[in-house]
Every structure is written in structure tokens, then in C-alpha cells.
Short mmCIF file of C-alpha atoms (C1' of nucleotides) in Angstrom, two decimals:
data_model
loop_
_atom_site.label_atom_id
_atom_site.label_comp_id
_atom_site.label_asym_id
_atom_site.label_seq_id
_atom_site.Cartn_x
_atom_site.Cartn_y
_atom_site.Cartn_z
CA MET X 1 14.20 -34.45 5.42
CA PRO X 2 15.02 -34.82 9.29
CA ASN X 3 12.63 -36.63 11.66
CA THR X 4 12.61 -33.97 14.27
CA THR X 5 9.16 -32.95 15.13
CA LEU X 6 7.97 -29.35 14.03
CA THR X 7 7.63 -27.54 17.43
CA LEU X 8 5.49 -24.92 16.79
CA LYS X 9 2.76 -24.91 19.38
CA SER X 10 -0.89 -23.79 18.99
CA ALA X 11 -4.36 -25.01 19.38
CA ALA X 12 -4.59 -26.02 15.63
CA SER X 13 -1.16 -27.69 15.68
CA GLU X 14 -1.98 -29.92 18.65
CA LYS X 15 -5.02 -31.35 16.95
CA ARG X 16 -3.39 -32.55 13.73
CA ASN X 17 -0.64 -34.82 12.80
CA ARG X 18 2.25 -34.42 10.59
CA GLN X 19 0.78 -35.67 7.53
CA ASP X 20 -1.69 -33.01 7.21
CA TYR X 21 0.68 -30.16 7.42
CA PHE X 22 2.60 -31.49 4.57
CA ASN X 23 -0.35 -32.04 2.63
CA ILE X 24 -0.24 -28.81 1.07
CA ALA X 25 1.88 -28.01 -2.16
CA VAL X 26 3.80 -25.25 -3.13
CA SER X 27 3.96 -23.35 -6.29
CA VAL X 28 5.29 -20.49 -7.81
CA ASP X 29 3.22 -18.38 -11.00
CA CYS X 30 4.99 -16.42 -13.10
CA VAL X 31 3.69 -12.92 -14.73
CA ILE X 32 5.93 -12.82 -17.41
CA LEU X 33 5.42 -9.76 -19.07
CA GLY X 34 6.58 -8.01 -22.67
CA TYR X 35 6.00 -4.92 -24.60
CA GLU X 36 5.20 -5.09 -28.32
CA ASN X 37 3.19 -2.65 -30.65
CA LYS X 38 2.58 -0.38 -27.92
CA GLU X 39 1.00 -2.75 -25.86
CA LEU X 40 1.67 -4.94 -22.66
CA LYS X 41 1.70 -8.63 -23.32
CA VAL X 42 1.51 -11.32 -20.80
CA LEU X 43 2.76 -14.97 -21.72
CA LEU X 44 -0.02 -17.40 -20.99
CA ILE X 45 -0.60 -20.95 -21.66
CA GLU X 46 -3.71 -22.88 -22.14
CA SER X 47 -4.95 -24.73 -19.20
CA ASP X 48 -5.03 -28.49 -19.53
CA LEU X 49 -7.66 -28.94 -16.54
CA GLU X 50 -11.28 -29.83 -17.58
CA GLU X 51 -12.31 -27.66 -14.86
CA PHE X 52 -10.67 -24.49 -17.01
CA ASN X 53 -11.75 -25.78 -20.61
CA GLY X 54 -10.58 -23.14 -22.81
CA LEU X 55 -9.05 -20.91 -20.28
CA ASN X 56 -5.48 -19.61 -19.97
CA SER X 57 -3.46 -19.49 -17.04
CA LEU X 58 -0.12 -18.01 -16.12
CA LEU X 59 3.02 -20.00 -16.32
CA GLY X 60 3.73 -21.86 -12.98
CA ASP X 61 4.97 -24.97 -11.54
CA LEU X 62 5.28 -26.63 -8.28
CA VAL X 63 8.25 -25.90 -6.00
CA GLY X 64 10.56 -28.94 -5.92
CA PRO X 65 11.82 -30.26 -2.35
CA ASP X 66 15.32 -28.88 -3.42
CA GLU X 67 14.32 -25.63 -4.70
CA ASP X 68 14.14 -22.01 -3.06
CA LEU X 69 11.02 -20.50 -4.17
CA ASP X 70 13.34 -17.84 -6.42
CA THR X 71 15.35 -20.59 -7.83
CA ALA X 72 11.59 -22.32 -8.66
CA SER X 73 10.33 -19.33 -10.63
CA TYR X 74 14.04 -18.71 -12.54
CA ARG X 75 13.42 -22.49 -13.58
CA VAL X 76 9.84 -21.71 -14.86
CA LEU X 77 10.87 -18.72 -16.58
CA LYS X 78 14.07 -20.57 -18.24
CA ASP X 79 11.96 -23.32 -19.48
CA ARG X 80 9.44 -21.32 -21.26
CA THR X 81 11.27 -18.63 -22.45
CA GLY X 82 14.89 -20.00 -22.63
CA LEU X 83 16.12 -16.99 -20.69
CA ASP X 84 18.19 -16.99 -17.76
CA ASP X 85 19.03 -13.28 -17.34
CA VAL X 86 15.57 -11.82 -16.81
CA TYR X 87 14.18 -9.49 -13.97
CA LEU X 88 12.06 -11.42 -11.76
CA GLU X 89 10.44 -9.97 -8.39
CA GLN X 90 8.26 -11.82 -6.02
CA VAL X 91 4.99 -10.05 -5.34
CA GLN X 92 2.87 -11.92 -3.20
CA SER X 93 1.51 -15.49 -2.04
CA PHE X 94 -2.22 -16.78 -2.81
CA GLY X 95 -3.48 -19.39 -0.68
CA ASN X 96 -7.15 -19.66 -0.52
CA ILE X 97 -8.26 -23.22 0.14
CA ASN X 98 -9.96 -23.82 -3.23
CA ARG X 99 -7.96 -22.14 -5.51
CA HIS X 100 -6.76 -25.07 -7.19
CA PRO X 101 -9.38 -27.75 -8.33
CA SER X 102 -6.64 -30.82 -7.72
CA GLY X 103 -5.56 -29.92 -4.27
CA ARG X 104 -4.38 -27.57 -1.94
CA VAL X 105 -1.87 -25.46 -3.70
CA VAL X 106 -0.26 -22.42 -1.99
CA THR X 107 1.25 -20.23 -4.81
CA THR X 108 3.83 -17.35 -4.58
CA ALA X 109 3.44 -14.90 -7.75
CA TYR X 110 6.65 -13.29 -9.31
CA TYR X 111 6.32 -10.80 -12.11
CA SER X 112 9.04 -10.58 -14.85
CA LEU X 113 9.94 -8.14 -17.41
CA LEU X 114 11.66 -8.94 -20.73
CA ASP X 115 12.23 -7.71 -24.17
CA ILE X 116 9.90 -9.67 -26.36
CA ARG X 117 11.82 -9.21 -29.53
CA ASN X 118 14.86 -10.81 -28.15
CA HIS X 119 13.04 -13.81 -27.41
CA ARG X 120 10.27 -14.89 -29.81
CA LEU X 121 11.92 -17.74 -31.07
CA GLN X 122 12.22 -19.86 -28.17
CA LEU X 123 8.33 -19.90 -27.46
CA SER X 124 7.51 -21.18 -30.77
CA HIS X 125 7.86 -25.31 -29.68
CA ASN X 126 5.08 -24.96 -27.27
CA GLU X 127 1.66 -23.95 -26.41
CA VAL X 128 2.74 -20.72 -24.65
CA SER X 129 1.68 -17.57 -26.36
CA TRP X 130 1.72 -13.43 -25.64
CA HIS X 131 -1.73 -11.82 -24.70
CA THR X 132 -2.52 -8.36 -24.47
CA VAL X 133 -2.82 -7.51 -20.96
CA ASN X 134 -5.59 -5.12 -21.51
CA ASP X 135 -7.74 -7.73 -23.24
CA ILE X 136 -7.92 -10.29 -20.42
CA LYS X 137 -10.93 -10.55 -19.10
CA LYS X 138 -10.68 -14.26 -17.26
CA LEU X 139 -7.94 -16.84 -16.39
CA ALA X 140 -7.72 -20.18 -14.92
CA PHE X 141 -7.38 -20.43 -11.06
CA ASP X 142 -7.11 -17.28 -9.50
CA HIS X 143 -4.69 -15.92 -12.11
CA LYS X 144 -6.71 -12.94 -12.74
CA GLU X 145 -6.50 -11.88 -9.40
CA ILE X 146 -2.76 -12.60 -9.37
CA LEU X 147 -2.36 -10.71 -12.90
CA ASP X 148 -4.10 -7.61 -11.27
CA THR X 149 -2.07 -7.64 -8.25
CA CYS X 150 1.11 -8.22 -10.25
CA LEU X 151 0.38 -5.17 -12.66
CA LYS X 152 -0.65 -3.09 -9.69
CA ARG X 153 2.59 -3.83 -8.02
CA LEU X 154 4.48 -2.97 -11.20
CA ARG X 155 2.60 0.39 -11.94
CA GLU X 156 3.56 1.52 -8.08
CA GLN X 157 7.17 0.67 -8.65
CA VAL X 158 7.91 1.70 -12.40
CA MET X 159 8.70 5.30 -11.76
CA GLU X 160 10.61 4.69 -8.29
CA ARG X 161 13.31 2.05 -9.63
CA PRO X 162 14.99 1.52 -13.44
CA ILE X 163 13.03 -1.63 -13.93
CA ILE X 164 11.18 -0.69 -17.06
CA PHE X 165 14.11 -0.88 -19.46
CA ASN X 166 14.00 -4.68 -18.97
CA LEU X 167 11.02 -4.24 -21.44
CA LEU X 168 13.11 -2.45 -24.15
CA PRO X 169 16.16 -3.52 -26.57
CA SER X 170 19.59 -2.41 -25.26
CA LYS X 171 19.12 0.69 -27.52
CA PHE X 172 16.07 2.51 -27.37
CA SER X 173 14.61 6.15 -28.16
CA LEU X 174 13.10 8.31 -25.57
CA ARG X 175 9.80 7.98 -27.52
CA GLU X 176 9.89 4.04 -27.16
CA LEU X 177 10.44 4.69 -23.63
CA GLN X 178 7.62 6.90 -23.12
CA GLU X 179 5.30 4.66 -25.04
CA VAL X 180 6.41 1.74 -22.53
CA TYR X 181 5.33 3.87 -19.79
CA GLU X 182 2.00 5.11 -21.31
CA ALA X 183 0.95 1.32 -21.78
CA ILE X 184 1.84 0.43 -18.10
CA LEU X 185 0.61 3.39 -16.57
CA GLY X 186 -2.71 3.45 -19.40
CA VAL X 187 -2.47 7.10 -19.76
CA GLY X 188 -0.94 9.64 -21.92
CA LEU X 189 2.25 11.71 -21.05
CA ASP X 190 3.35 14.98 -21.93
CA ARG X 191 6.34 14.63 -23.78
CA ARG X 192 8.75 17.74 -22.65
CA ASN X 193 7.52 16.96 -18.96
CA PHE X 194 8.05 13.02 -19.48
CA ARG X 195 11.92 13.70 -20.73
CA LYS X 196 12.60 16.41 -17.87
CA LYS X 197 11.38 13.83 -15.35
CA ILE X 198 13.10 10.98 -16.69
CA MET X 199 16.33 12.78 -17.25
CA LEU X 200 16.32 13.66 -13.88
CA LYS X 201 16.72 10.32 -12.69
CA ASP X 202 20.18 9.74 -14.22
CA TRP X 203 18.93 6.09 -15.22
CA MET X 204 20.06 6.29 -18.75
CA THR X 205 23.18 7.18 -20.98
CA ASP X 206 23.10 9.14 -24.26
CA LEU X 207 24.68 6.35 -26.83
CA LYS X 208 25.54 9.37 -29.29
CA GLU X 209 23.66 7.25 -31.81
CA MET X 210 20.33 7.81 -33.89
CA GLU X 211 17.53 5.78 -34.60
CA THR X 212 17.55 4.35 -38.00
CA ASP X 213 14.64 3.17 -40.33
CA VAL X 214 12.30 5.32 -38.82
CA PRO X 215 9.91 7.28 -41.67
CA HIS X 216 10.69 10.73 -39.63
CA ARG X 217 13.52 12.55 -38.15
CA PRO X 218 15.20 10.01 -36.07
CA GLY X 219 15.56 10.31 -32.26
CA LYS X 220 18.58 9.89 -30.18
CA LEU X 221 19.35 6.39 -28.93
CA TYR X 222 19.85 5.62 -25.08
CA LYS X 223 20.87 2.83 -23.16
CA VAL X 224 20.13 2.19 -19.39
CA ASN X 225 22.75 2.82 -16.64
CA ALA X 226 24.64 -0.14 -15.09
CA LEU X 227 21.25 -2.74 -15.07
CA MET A 1 -8.27 -33.87 -1.23
CA PRO A 2 -9.29 -35.21 -4.69
CA ASN A 3 -7.16 -37.84 -6.38
CA THR A 4 -6.66 -35.87 -9.56
CA THR A 5 -3.14 -35.38 -10.42
CA LEU A 6 -1.53 -31.82 -10.40
CA THR A 7 -1.21 -31.33 -14.23
CA LEU A 8 1.42 -28.67 -14.39
CA LYS A 9 4.04 -29.82 -16.83
CA SER A 10 7.89 -29.09 -16.71
CA ALA A 11 11.14 -30.92 -16.71
CA ALA A 12 11.37 -30.72 -12.97
CA SER A 13 7.75 -32.08 -12.17
CA GLU A 14 8.25 -35.02 -14.68
CA LYS A 15 11.05 -36.45 -12.74
CA ARG A 16 9.47 -36.52 -9.00
CA ASN A 17 6.47 -37.97 -7.78
CA ARG A 18 3.56 -36.71 -6.20
CA GLN A 19 5.08 -37.36 -2.69
CA ASP A 20 7.90 -35.18 -3.26
CA TYR A 21 5.84 -32.25 -3.93
CA PHE A 22 3.78 -32.59 -0.77
CA ASN A 23 6.84 -32.70 1.56
CA ILE A 24 6.73 -28.99 2.02
CA ALA A 25 5.17 -27.39 4.99
CA VAL A 26 3.51 -24.20 4.87
CA SER A 27 3.64 -21.56 7.61
CA VAL A 28 2.83 -17.92 8.59
CA ASP A 29 4.98 -15.66 10.59
CA CYS A 30 3.42 -12.58 12.31
CA VAL A 31 5.59 -9.42 12.97
CA ILE A 32 3.26 -8.00 15.63
CA LEU A 33 3.94 -4.60 16.45
CA GLY A 34 3.08 -1.92 19.05
CA TYR A 35 4.37 1.35 20.33
CA GLU A 36 4.88 2.12 23.82
CA ASN A 37 7.34 4.63 25.49
CA LYS A 38 8.58 6.27 22.44
CA GLU A 39 9.84 2.97 20.82
CA LEU A 40 8.31 0.40 18.53
CA LYS A 41 8.22 -3.14 19.84
CA VAL A 42 7.57 -6.37 18.51
CA LEU A 43 6.04 -9.27 20.09
CA LEU A 44 8.38 -12.41 20.26
CA ILE A 45 8.80 -15.94 21.86
CA GLU A 46 11.74 -17.83 22.97
CA SER A 47 12.72 -20.43 20.36
CA ASP A 48 12.01 -23.93 21.82
CA LEU A 49 14.47 -25.52 19.35
CA GLU A 50 17.93 -26.51 20.47
CA GLU A 51 19.41 -25.01 17.36
CA PHE A 52 18.17 -21.80 18.10
CA ASN A 53 19.01 -21.97 22.36
CA GLY A 54 18.15 -18.53 23.73
CA LEU A 55 17.08 -16.95 20.62
CA ASN A 56 13.68 -15.35 20.15
CA SER A 57 11.54 -15.80 17.09
CA LEU A 58 8.54 -14.41 15.49
CA LEU A 59 4.87 -15.94 16.51
CA GLY A 60 3.81 -18.01 13.66
CA ASP A 61 2.31 -21.25 13.10
CA LEU A 62 1.87 -24.14 10.33
CA VAL A 63 -0.94 -23.47 7.96
CA GLY A 64 -3.90 -26.04 8.49
CA PRO A 65 -5.20 -27.91 5.46
CA ASP A 66 -8.52 -26.22 5.74
CA GLU A 67 -6.99 -22.54 6.39
CA ASP A 68 -6.58 -19.70 4.22
CA LEU A 69 -3.03 -18.07 4.71
CA ASP A 70 -4.91 -15.10 5.81
CA THR A 71 -6.98 -17.15 8.40
CA ALA A 72 -3.83 -18.93 9.66
CA SER A 73 -2.32 -15.57 10.54
CA TYR A 74 -5.35 -14.06 12.25
CA ARG A 75 -5.53 -17.31 14.32
CA VAL A 76 -1.98 -16.74 15.39
CA LEU A 77 -2.76 -13.33 16.01
CA LYS A 78 -5.98 -14.43 18.07
CA ASP A 79 -4.11 -16.87 19.96
CA ARG A 80 -1.32 -14.71 21.14
CA THR A 81 -2.72 -11.79 21.76
CA GLY A 82 -6.80 -12.29 22.23
CA LEU A 83 -7.40 -9.67 19.62
CA ASP A 84 -9.47 -10.52 16.43
CA ASP A 85 -9.77 -6.92 15.02
CA VAL A 86 -6.19 -6.20 14.28
CA TYR A 87 -4.76 -4.73 11.20
CA LEU A 88 -2.91 -7.60 9.51
CA GLU A 89 -1.03 -7.18 5.94
CA GLN A 90 0.94 -9.90 3.98
CA VAL A 91 4.26 -8.74 3.08
CA GLN A 92 6.35 -11.53 1.43
CA SER A 93 6.96 -15.14 1.34
CA PHE A 94 10.34 -16.65 2.38
CA GLY A 95 11.06 -19.95 1.21
CA ASN A 96 15.07 -20.98 1.13
CA ILE A 97 15.69 -24.71 1.45
CA ASN A 98 17.21 -24.59 4.85
CA ARG A 99 15.37 -21.75 6.69
CA HIS A 100 13.82 -24.25 8.79
CA PRO A 101 16.05 -26.95 10.70
CA SER A 102 13.45 -29.33 11.13
CA GLY A 103 12.36 -29.76 7.69
CA ARG A 104 11.34 -27.63 4.52
CA VAL A 105 9.09 -24.78 5.40
CA VAL A 106 7.91 -22.26 3.25
CA THR A 107 6.60 -19.14 5.27
CA THR A 108 4.40 -15.99 4.38
CA ALA A 109 5.16 -13.19 6.61
CA TYR A 110 2.56 -10.62 7.71
CA TYR A 111 3.07 -7.40 9.55
CA SER A 112 0.55 -6.46 12.26
CA LEU A 113 -0.32 -3.16 14.05
CA LEU A 114 -1.71 -2.82 17.57
CA ASP A 115 -2.26 -0.57 20.56
CA ILE A 116 -0.20 -2.16 23.24
CA ARG A 117 -1.82 -0.54 25.93
CA ASN A 118 -5.22 -2.12 24.96
CA HIS A 119 -3.64 -5.60 24.95
CA ARG A 120 -1.01 -6.21 27.69
CA LEU A 121 -3.15 -8.49 29.89
CA GLN A 122 -3.68 -11.32 27.40
CA LEU A 123 -0.02 -11.81 27.18
CA SER A 124 0.55 -12.72 30.76
CA HIS A 125 -0.04 -16.41 30.49
CA ASN A 126 2.65 -17.55 28.35
CA GLU A 127 6.18 -16.70 27.09
CA VAL A 128 5.52 -14.48 24.83
CA SER A 129 7.00 -10.62 25.43
CA TRP A 130 7.59 -7.05 23.64
CA HIS A 131 10.99 -6.28 22.42
CA THR A 132 12.26 -2.91 21.25
CA VAL A 133 12.70 -3.34 17.56
CA ASN A 134 15.74 -1.53 17.46
CA ASP A 135 17.68 -3.60 20.06
CA ILE A 136 16.85 -6.91 18.13
CA LYS A 137 20.12 -8.09 16.80
CA LYS A 138 19.55 -11.76 15.85
CA LEU A 139 16.41 -13.82 15.75
CA ALA A 140 15.87 -17.71 15.23
CA PHE A 141 15.09 -18.96 11.63
CA ASP A 142 15.64 -16.16 9.02
CA HIS A 143 13.19 -14.00 11.12
CA LYS A 144 15.87 -11.12 11.48
CA GLU A 145 15.51 -10.80 7.84
CA ILE A 146 11.89 -11.57 7.89
CA LEU A 147 11.43 -8.38 10.64
CA ASP A 148 13.50 -6.08 8.34
CA THR A 149 11.56 -6.72 5.14
CA CYS A 150 8.31 -5.99 7.27
CA LEU A 151 9.77 -3.01 8.62
CA LYS A 152 10.72 -1.87 5.29
CA ARG A 153 7.56 -2.42 4.13
CA LEU A 154 5.82 -0.70 6.99
CA ARG A 155 7.94 2.61 6.48
CA GLU A 156 7.14 2.60 2.68
CA GLN A 157 3.63 2.57 3.52
CA VAL A 158 3.14 4.74 6.64
CA MET A 159 2.90 8.04 4.76
CA GLU A 160 0.91 6.69 2.00
CA ARG A 161 -2.24 4.87 3.96
CA PRO A 162 -3.82 5.74 7.21
CA ILE A 163 -2.24 2.56 9.25
CA ILE A 164 -0.27 3.94 11.69
CA PHE A 165 -3.39 4.60 13.89
CA ASN A 166 -3.73 0.77 14.71
CA LEU A 167 -0.73 1.71 17.05
CA LEU A 168 -2.49 4.54 18.73
CA PRO A 169 -5.67 4.40 21.36
CA SER A 170 -8.85 5.75 20.15
CA LYS A 171 -7.83 9.36 21.24
CA PHE A 172 -4.59 10.49 20.69
CA SER A 173 -2.70 14.08 20.16
CA LEU A 174 -1.02 15.09 17.53
CA ARG A 175 2.45 14.72 19.75
CA GLU A 176 1.62 11.13 20.26
CA LEU A 177 1.08 10.75 16.55
CA GLN A 178 4.38 12.42 15.71
CA GLU A 179 6.23 10.57 17.94
CA VAL A 180 4.96 7.29 16.53
CA TYR A 181 6.02 8.35 13.01
CA GLU A 182 9.44 9.19 14.44
CA ALA A 183 9.68 5.72 16.00
CA ILE A 184 8.74 4.15 12.78
CA LEU A 185 10.82 6.25 10.55
CA GLY A 186 13.59 6.73 12.69
CA VAL A 187 13.89 10.61 12.13
CA GLY A 188 12.94 13.67 13.58
CA LEU A 189 10.18 15.81 12.21
CA ASP A 190 9.46 19.24 12.61
CA ARG A 191 6.49 19.89 14.23
CA ARG A 192 4.84 22.47 12.26
CA ASN A 193 5.58 21.09 9.04
CA PHE A 194 4.24 17.69 10.32
CA ARG A 195 1.28 19.14 11.40
CA LYS A 196 0.48 20.80 8.05
CA LYS A 197 1.28 17.39 6.12
CA ILE A 198 -0.95 15.17 8.37
CA MET A 199 -3.93 17.55 8.24
CA LEU A 200 -4.23 17.75 4.78
CA LYS A 201 -4.44 13.93 4.58
CA ASP A 202 -7.93 14.10 6.08
CA TRP A 203 -7.29 11.05 7.92
CA MET A 204 -8.34 12.32 11.36
CA THR A 205 -11.17 14.41 13.07
CA ASP A 206 -10.84 16.71 15.81
CA LEU A 207 -12.81 15.53 18.97
CA LYS A 208 -12.99 18.85 20.64
CA GLU A 209 -11.45 17.52 23.74
CA MET A 210 -8.13 17.75 25.21
CA GLU A 211 -5.65 15.93 26.81
CA THR A 212 -5.55 15.22 30.83
CA ASP A 213 -2.70 14.20 32.87
CA VAL A 214 0.13 15.86 31.17
CA PRO A 215 2.42 18.11 33.05
CA HIS A 216 1.91 20.92 30.47
CA ARG A 217 -0.13 22.98 28.56
CA PRO A 218 -2.67 19.81 27.15
CA GLY A 219 -2.92 19.20 23.66
CA LYS A 220 -6.45 18.75 21.52
CA LEU A 221 -7.40 15.03 21.14
CA TYR A 222 -8.07 13.54 17.66
CA LYS A 223 -9.66 10.23 16.61
CA VAL A 224 -8.79 8.23 13.44
CA ASN A 225 -11.57 8.66 10.41
CA ALA A 226 -13.45 5.40 9.50
CA LEU A 227 -10.65 2.91 10.35
"C1'" DT P 1 1.16 34.53 43.65
"C1'" DT P 2 4.44 34.31 41.26
"C1'" DA P 3 8.13 32.30 38.44
"C1'" DA P 4 9.98 28.40 36.29
"C1'" DT P 5 9.20 24.57 33.08
"C1'" DA P 6 7.05 22.20 29.20
"C1'" DT P 7 4.60 21.74 25.48
"C1'" DT P 8 0.88 23.53 22.28
"C1'" DG P 9 -0.67 25.98 18.28
"C1'" DT P 10 0.39 28.94 14.74
"C1'" DG P 11 2.49 31.44 9.10
"C1'" DT P 12 5.85 32.87 5.85
"C1'" DC P 13 9.48 32.33 2.88
"C1'" DT P 14 12.24 29.60 -0.22
"C1'" DT P 15 13.21 25.62 -3.19
"C1'" DG P 16 11.97 21.91 -6.30
"C1'" DG P 17 8.84 18.72 -8.72
"C1'" DA P 18 4.93 18.55 -11.43
"C1'" DT P 19 1.87 20.13 -15.11
"C1'" DA P 20 0.45 22.91 -18.89
"C1'" DC P 21 1.52 24.39 -23.28
"C1'" DA P 22 3.88 25.90 -28.98
"C1'" DC P 23 7.33 26.42 -32.24
"C1'" DA P 24 11.04 25.50 -34.90
"C1'" DT P 25 13.94 21.50 -37.04
"C1'" DT P 26 15.14 17.32 -39.10
"C1'" DT P 27 14.60 13.27 -41.61
"C1'" DA P 28 12.01 10.10 -44.98
"C1'" DG P 29 8.71 9.72 -48.77
"C1'" DT P 30 6.75 11.34 -52.88
"C1'" DA M 1 10.64 21.29 -53.43
"C1'" DC M 2 6.98 19.83 -50.85
"C1'" DT M 3 4.36 16.84 -47.34
"C1'" DA M 4 4.29 14.06 -43.37
"C1'" DA M 5 5.68 12.96 -39.07
"C1'" DA M 6 8.08 13.11 -35.27
"C1'" DT M 7 12.27 15.14 -32.59
"C1'" DG M 8 13.99 18.82 -29.31
"C1'" DT M 9 13.59 22.48 -26.70
"C1'" DG M 10 11.88 26.65 -22.10
"C1'" DT M 11 8.75 29.27 -19.38
"C1'" DA M 12 5.17 30.21 -16.29
"C1'" DT M 13 2.04 28.37 -12.75
"C1'" DC M 14 0.79 25.56 -9.09
"C1'" DC M 15 1.57 22.81 -5.14
"C1'" DA M 16 4.16 20.53 -1.71
"C1'" DA M 17 8.27 19.83 1.36
"C1'" DG M 18 11.48 21.95 4.45
"C1'" DA M 19 13.53 25.66 7.12
"C1'" DC M 20 12.51 28.56 10.78
"C1'" DA M 21 10.50 31.86 16.00
"C1'" DC M 22 7.39 33.23 19.04
"C1'" DA M 23 3.39 34.24 21.84
"C1'" DA M 24 -0.25 31.19 24.58
"C1'" DT M 25 -1.56 27.95 28.13
"C1'" DA M 26 -1.21 24.51 31.79
"C1'" DT M 27 1.64 22.24 35.42
"C1'" DT M 28 4.64 22.35 39.29
"C1'" DA M 29 7.30 24.37 43.05
"C1'" DA M 30 8.92 28.01 45.60
#
DNA sequence: TTAATATTGTGTCTTGGATACACATTTAGT
DNA sequence: ACTAAATGTGTATCCAAGACACAATATTAA
């Protein structure tokens, strides 16, 4: 890093020296979401801090000096899931003074959407596991607040932009798609109205294939357009 | 700060020592917006870095070790405008490696809305001044990108939540309100439809007073509900 | 005082999206 | 062949959005 002084001026900066300002660590935390068994799930790891004995936390890491924030969260995702082509979006930063018991850490939260079924294997070698979002009462640090904030953002965006398809396999039926929406939004949806509305958005293409291995009349399969 | 080691585990963190991680500074930048003369304006200061000779930048400062992010942006606002009861909202963080020429600085952007007419005086003692948002082509650092991101967020939120009233005096006419919407959204609005839509939201109360000093038929004055 | 100017305040029609709602069809399983 | 389970489809109603015109009110200037 260059030796140039930082030249922002304020009452606060005049009173403090350079070391004070570089005494804050920067991290990213990823709310990695998947869908399985009609439930929205999030990838968590058991916290290894005594302060949070037994509690789970989101997956995150400190940001290295040569990493962008986005690069750091992609790295976390890659390390934890083996995936590098996953949807990832910055949500908000959390910087309360006492949010980390080991020191001052400002974190930037991302949410990520992936298809659990494609990636179950890569997780088996560590302590990371999927948890049903609705069952989560408490997490380490301020991670419950981060989770809730990310879920709120996801709910706001899920009808606006074609992001939900990241949670599904490349071929899916309208029933599966509707179930994912219902899991995220926490409401039941009318099937006919749902189909009308979703078709209007021009997000999907009819694959002219049918479901197999369902114990009932099979539905048509679709794929997302130009994800 | 306690001496406890940070215990996040990853390929990256194992290779680096503690000092590396605390070699990133954290700042906030405020997009302070006002409305005057049918134009949206933003408060800027001339950059004092040689690299950005002549360019303006947003108002920001490094975050102190004992400050929350929100606290730091309130401080910036208070220092620059003298105000401490201003609407302020976090938008997004920007952390590209080379965004600050003097070192690694991750910044969190906020936007703020205030009534220019109430607060013009406090600015006169420093190099800070108002600039028409639409005229801004280039700013120091990545501040143009930050400005654009904040404006986008503002446009998304302005019909959803009653925040626009922060830009107006406590008594205002529907014409003034519509003009602010038009300035923010960059479009003309039909007067009758606008009134119907805004009245439906139940954000305002009729003060039973009339405009004065207008060279035409005066309109009714309103105030915002429970801001 | 009168006329010109500028802006307020108001209602209807049309269109499109959101919602409520029911039945015949198709496949697998027995 | 019968049952179970889910697919695929259309209409009527409600509500919000958008297009659109005219009379009333205050100021200003002649």
C-alpha cells in the first residue's frame, strides 16, 4: 500500500492516527440458499468460538488485501460448495461495533441461490450442512439479522427478476417452480393464476418434454431463458 | 481490541497473518440529496487528492474504531450540514481493490434526503456546495458509480415509501410534490392521475391552508403524516 | 374594471393485471 | 378397470393505471 496519507478531513479523523483506522477488519458473509423437499434451506457451519458454543453461523471469511468484496464472496462460495457459477448478490453491510467478539469486523452480506441436488457431494468433507430456514431461531454473531435481511430482499426481488431458477435443476415443471415460490414467499398460490402470471414474464421456454417418474399425470418441462 | 484470534477458516486466511487483514480501511460515503428550482441536487466537495485534480467527490469519512457504520454516516452528515434529524439509508458497499488511490478502502454508501431551504446557511463555511444531479458527468474515486447506484435505489423506493417528503418543507402543495417526483423519476406525470395515486397512499394530511405569494390561483397545503 | 395569464381542482372511460373459482384429462399404481 | 393424484385450461370480478378536458380562482397589467 502507498504511503500517501488518507486525506479525508473531519473532526474525527484529525484526532486519530492511521493505525486506528486500519484496525477494522472487513469480511463477507454468504447466505447460501437451496431448495429441497418443499423447503428453503440455508448452508450453515457450527461456530468454533466459545462465545457461540453450539450455535451455527453463516459462511464467511475475512476479505484479503488483494480481493474485491465480490471476489471474496465468490471464494467463500467456491470453497464451501465447489461451485463457481452461482448467482450471488450483495445485500447490505453490517458494522455494529460489538458484532464480532474477537474484534472490530465490518461484514458485507451476500445471498446466493443454488440447486442443492447438483452440489450435495462437495459438502460432505466438512462441518457444513443445510438447515431449513423456517426452523432457524438463533445464529452466532448477528447472523440471524443478516439472514432475515437477505430473505426480505430475496422476497422483494423474486417476482421482479428471473433469479429463482437458480434454485432449480435445468429442467423443471411448473409445479416445482410454484412450490419454490411458495417456500420463499411463505404463502399458497392459486395454480391457474400463478401460471398465467409467470407465463406473461417470458422467463421460460417449453422444452416439449414431460416429467418422468412421477406417480401421477406428468407435467411439461421448461427451461429458463438465457440465464 | 481483544487478542483473541479471528477463527474463520479458509485457504486464504491460513496463508496470511493478522496484520494483512487489518490493512483495509472502512469508510462511509453519503449521497446527500436536496431539491431546489425543479432540480435534484447533490452535495459535493472538491477533492483534495492530486489524482483527482479538479474533480468533485461525495462527502465521506473513515469509520472510527468506536463507530457503527450508521453512526459514522450521521456524523458526516452532521459535520457537513449541521443537521442531525435527517433521513439516511444504507444502499450498498463498494470495495474494489483500486477504488482509492491512497490505499485499500472499502466504503459503504448511504443516501440522505433533506430540505435545502432549511439548511443553506450551515454550508457556507466550507468548500461544500450543491450540484445539479443531471449535470454530473464525472466524480473522483468511484463516486459516480456510487451516485448512480443510490439514485437507482431512490427511484425504486420513492413510490413505495413516504421518503420524498424529506426533500420538501413541512408545508407543501401538490404541485411542489409532483415536481419533486418528476425531478427524481425524470418523467412528466399527469396531474389528475398523480393526485389520485398519491392521495390513495394516505401519506399526507390537508392542512386547510392555502399557498401564498404565488402569481396564480393558490393551491392547498399539505403536511406529511407522522414522518 | 376588465381582460389576460397561470394554475388549481375535479371525473370518466378504457385497459391490463390480480384474484376467485371448477372440471375434464392423463398417467401410475393396484 | 378402477382409484389416486396431479395436470391443463377460461371466465367473471375487482382494482389500479393511464388517457384525457373544462370550469373556477387568484394575480397582474392595461
